[in-house]
Short mmCIF file of C-alpha atoms in Angstrom, two decimals:
data_model
loop_
_atom_site.label_atom_id
_atom_site.label_comp_id
_atom_site.label_asym_id
_atom_site.label_seq_id
_atom_site.Cartn_x
_atom_site.Cartn_y
_atom_site.Cartn_z
CA MET A 1 267.37 300.19 -42.92
CA ASP A 2 265.12 303.04 -41.89
CA ASN A 3 264.20 304.76 -38.68
CA LEU A 4 266.23 302.39 -36.54
CA SER A 5 267.30 305.03 -34.03
CA ALA A 6 263.73 305.46 -32.78
CA GLY A 7 262.59 303.06 -30.11
CA ARG A 8 265.82 301.09 -29.66
CA GLY A 9 265.13 297.70 -28.14
CA ALA A 10 261.76 297.30 -29.85
CA ALA A 11 261.29 294.71 -32.55
CA VAL A 12 262.24 296.03 -35.97
CA ALA A 13 259.22 295.86 -38.28
CA ARG A 14 259.97 294.57 -41.76
CA ILE A 15 257.97 296.34 -44.42
CA GLY A 16 257.85 295.35 -48.06
CA ILE A 17 257.42 297.99 -50.74
CA VAL A 18 256.65 296.70 -54.22
CA SER A 19 256.45 298.98 -57.24
CA VAL A 20 254.65 297.29 -60.10
CA SER A 21 255.51 298.91 -63.44
CA ASP A 22 256.71 297.48 -66.73
CA ARG A 23 258.55 300.71 -67.62
CA ALA A 24 260.13 301.36 -64.22
CA SER A 25 261.30 297.74 -63.97
CA LYS A 26 263.14 298.21 -67.32
CA GLY A 27 264.64 301.53 -66.25
CA GLU A 28 262.60 303.43 -68.86
CA TYR A 29 260.70 305.39 -66.22
CA GLU A 30 261.66 306.53 -62.73
CA ASP A 31 259.79 304.69 -60.02
CA ARG A 32 258.08 307.37 -57.95
CA GLY A 33 255.45 305.28 -56.15
CA GLY A 34 257.82 303.13 -54.07
CA PRO A 35 259.89 306.11 -52.88
CA ALA A 36 256.62 307.90 -52.00
CA VAL A 37 255.57 304.96 -49.81
CA LYS A 38 258.99 304.88 -48.13
CA ALA A 39 258.88 308.64 -47.47
CA TYR A 40 255.36 308.38 -46.08
CA LEU A 41 256.34 305.61 -43.67
CA GLY A 42 259.37 307.66 -42.61
CA ASP A 43 257.07 310.56 -41.80
CA VAL A 44 254.49 308.52 -39.91
CA LEU A 45 256.20 305.63 -38.12
CA THR A 46 258.15 306.28 -34.93
CA SER A 47 258.89 302.65 -34.08
CA PRO A 48 261.93 300.97 -35.71
CA TRP A 49 261.39 299.54 -39.19
CA GLU A 50 263.29 298.50 -42.25
CA ALA A 51 262.17 298.40 -45.86
CA THR A 52 262.64 295.73 -48.47
CA THR A 53 261.94 297.23 -51.88
CA HIS A 54 261.24 295.67 -55.25
CA VAL A 55 260.50 297.18 -58.67
CA ILE A 56 258.88 294.51 -60.84
CA PRO A 57 256.95 294.35 -64.14
CA ASP A 58 253.18 293.90 -64.40
CA GLU A 59 253.38 290.09 -64.45
CA GLU A 60 250.80 288.35 -62.28
CA ASP A 61 252.95 285.33 -61.44
CA LEU A 62 255.87 287.53 -60.42
CA ILE A 63 253.69 289.81 -58.32
CA ARG A 64 252.22 286.75 -56.51
CA ALA A 65 255.68 285.26 -55.94
CA THR A 66 257.05 288.56 -54.62
CA LEU A 67 254.15 289.00 -52.18
CA VAL A 68 254.51 285.40 -50.95
CA GLU A 69 258.29 285.82 -50.50
CA LEU A 70 257.87 289.06 -48.55
CA ALA A 71 255.12 287.69 -46.33
CA ASP A 72 256.30 284.10 -45.80
CA GLU A 73 260.08 284.25 -46.08
CA ALA A 74 261.16 287.84 -45.36
CA GLY A 75 258.70 288.15 -42.48
CA CYS A 76 257.17 291.48 -43.50
CA CYS A 77 254.28 292.58 -41.30
CA LEU A 78 253.18 295.17 -43.87
CA ILE A 79 253.53 295.01 -47.65
CA VAL A 80 252.52 298.04 -49.72
CA THR A 81 252.30 297.82 -53.49
CA THR A 82 252.04 300.71 -55.92
CA GLY A 83 250.83 300.50 -59.49
CA GLY A 84 248.87 298.06 -61.54
CA THR A 85 245.49 298.88 -59.98
CA GLY A 86 243.77 300.41 -63.02
CA PRO A 87 241.57 298.84 -65.69
CA ALA A 88 244.24 298.43 -68.41
CA PRO A 89 244.93 294.88 -69.57
CA ARG A 90 248.38 294.78 -67.90
CA ASP A 91 247.03 296.07 -64.56
CA VAL A 92 246.93 292.83 -62.56
CA THR A 93 248.14 293.75 -59.07
CA PRO A 94 244.70 293.25 -57.41
CA GLU A 95 244.30 289.84 -59.03
CA ALA A 96 247.77 288.75 -57.95
CA THR A 97 247.10 290.03 -54.45
CA ALA A 98 243.73 288.33 -54.14
CA ALA A 99 245.33 285.05 -55.19
CA VAL A 100 247.67 285.04 -52.18
CA LEU A 101 245.39 286.46 -49.48
CA ASP A 102 243.97 284.48 -46.60
CA LYS A 103 241.41 287.24 -45.93
CA GLU A 104 240.36 290.24 -47.96
CA LEU A 105 239.81 293.58 -46.23
CA ALA A 106 237.55 295.33 -48.73
CA GLY A 107 237.09 298.41 -46.57
CA PHE A 108 240.61 299.60 -47.43
CA GLY A 109 239.81 299.86 -51.13
CA GLU A 110 236.43 301.44 -50.48
CA VAL A 111 237.97 304.17 -48.31
CA MET A 112 240.91 304.83 -50.63
CA ARG A 113 238.64 305.29 -53.67
CA ALA A 114 236.30 307.52 -51.66
CA VAL A 115 239.11 309.80 -50.53
CA SER A 116 240.60 310.03 -54.02
CA ARG A 117 237.30 310.71 -55.82
CA PRO A 118 237.03 314.43 -54.87
CA HIS A 119 240.54 315.00 -56.33
CA VAL A 120 240.42 312.80 -59.42
CA PRO A 121 237.20 311.77 -61.25
CA THR A 122 238.95 308.62 -62.51
CA ALA A 123 239.46 307.36 -58.94
CA ILE A 124 236.44 305.14 -59.54
CA LEU A 125 238.53 303.21 -62.07
CA SER A 126 241.11 302.22 -59.45
CA ARG A 127 240.88 298.71 -58.01
CA GLN A 128 242.94 299.04 -54.81
CA THR A 129 242.43 296.26 -52.36
CA ALA A 130 243.97 294.97 -49.16
CA GLY A 131 244.04 291.82 -47.12
CA VAL A 132 245.96 289.52 -44.85
CA ARG A 133 248.36 286.72 -45.65
CA GLY A 134 249.54 285.01 -42.47
CA SER A 135 250.89 287.78 -40.29
CA ALA A 136 251.27 290.30 -43.13
CA LEU A 137 248.88 293.07 -44.12
CA ILE A 138 249.05 293.72 -47.87
CA ILE A 139 247.77 297.03 -49.27
CA ASN A 140 247.54 297.89 -52.98
CA LEU A 141 247.90 301.58 -53.90
CA PRO A 142 247.93 303.47 -57.19
CA GLY A 143 251.35 304.45 -58.54
CA SER A 144 250.99 308.23 -58.26
CA PRO A 145 252.95 309.73 -55.34
CA LYS A 146 250.05 312.12 -54.62
CA ALA A 147 247.60 309.19 -54.54
CA VAL A 148 249.97 307.19 -52.33
CA ARG A 149 249.91 309.92 -49.67
CA GLU A 150 246.13 310.53 -49.95
CA CYS A 151 245.29 306.84 -49.75
CA LEU A 152 247.67 306.04 -46.89
CA ASP A 153 246.45 309.08 -44.94
CA ALA A 154 242.92 307.71 -45.32
CA VAL A 155 243.62 304.21 -44.00
CA PHE A 156 246.81 304.27 -41.94
CA ALA A 157 245.11 304.90 -38.59
CA ALA A 158 243.81 301.31 -38.82
CA VAL A 159 247.09 299.72 -39.95
CA PRO A 160 248.81 299.37 -36.54
CA ASP A 161 245.78 297.68 -34.99
CA CYS A 162 245.46 295.31 -37.94
CA VAL A 163 249.14 294.39 -37.65
CA ASP A 164 248.64 293.79 -33.91
CA LEU A 165 245.62 291.55 -34.55
CA ILE A 166 247.49 289.35 -37.04
CA GLY A 167 250.51 288.89 -34.76
CA GLY A 168 252.95 291.43 -36.17
CA PRO A 169 255.26 293.80 -34.29
CA ARG A 170 253.82 296.91 -32.66
CA LEU A 171 253.86 299.82 -35.09
CA GLU A 172 253.90 303.25 -33.38
CA THR A 173 252.92 306.39 -35.23
CA ASP A 174 253.59 310.08 -34.77
CA PRO A 175 250.24 311.28 -33.36
CA ASP A 176 250.75 314.68 -34.96
CA ARG A 177 250.82 312.94 -38.34
CA VAL A 178 248.53 309.87 -37.94
CA ARG A 179 246.94 308.83 -34.69
CA ALA A 180 246.80 305.02 -34.63
CA TYR A 181 243.43 303.72 -33.50
CA ARG A 182 243.71 300.62 -31.28
CA PRO A 183 240.34 299.54 -29.85
CA HIS A 184 241.66 296.07 -29.02
#
């Protein structure tokens, strides 16, 4: 459990973090994307939350099943994936995500690629996406810790409002880090 001392009495937000990597899932490579997501959330969120983490191979059926389990059974209001967003044959995270979404939120991917492009020319090859399944927001990120932070910085101001709109718990952010925008 993470950040439970902040905001006692508030609902604890469940957040799924899924690292998609053949090598990391076999222990051949250290997963750095998932820990980067967890560290980012620890820096930004001030409301109570707990993480459920998975490191799984690039298998479309397994990615779909993991996302469905986190959204439908574990009750996660936010699910962040890292890895599997490139053009390689085994990169299938966006396809698996699209298969389980009720609604796609294409703006997330557009903004994340735009913010990454000045830093990495190959950002245009990334296929990040996001969308809603029930009362869970699912966001796909690249696996690089640097890209995780850049991409989340670019979109996170909209995340709390989206979670509000789909019926999730109220996510509060440190305004010195990310100022949540809630027009609703």
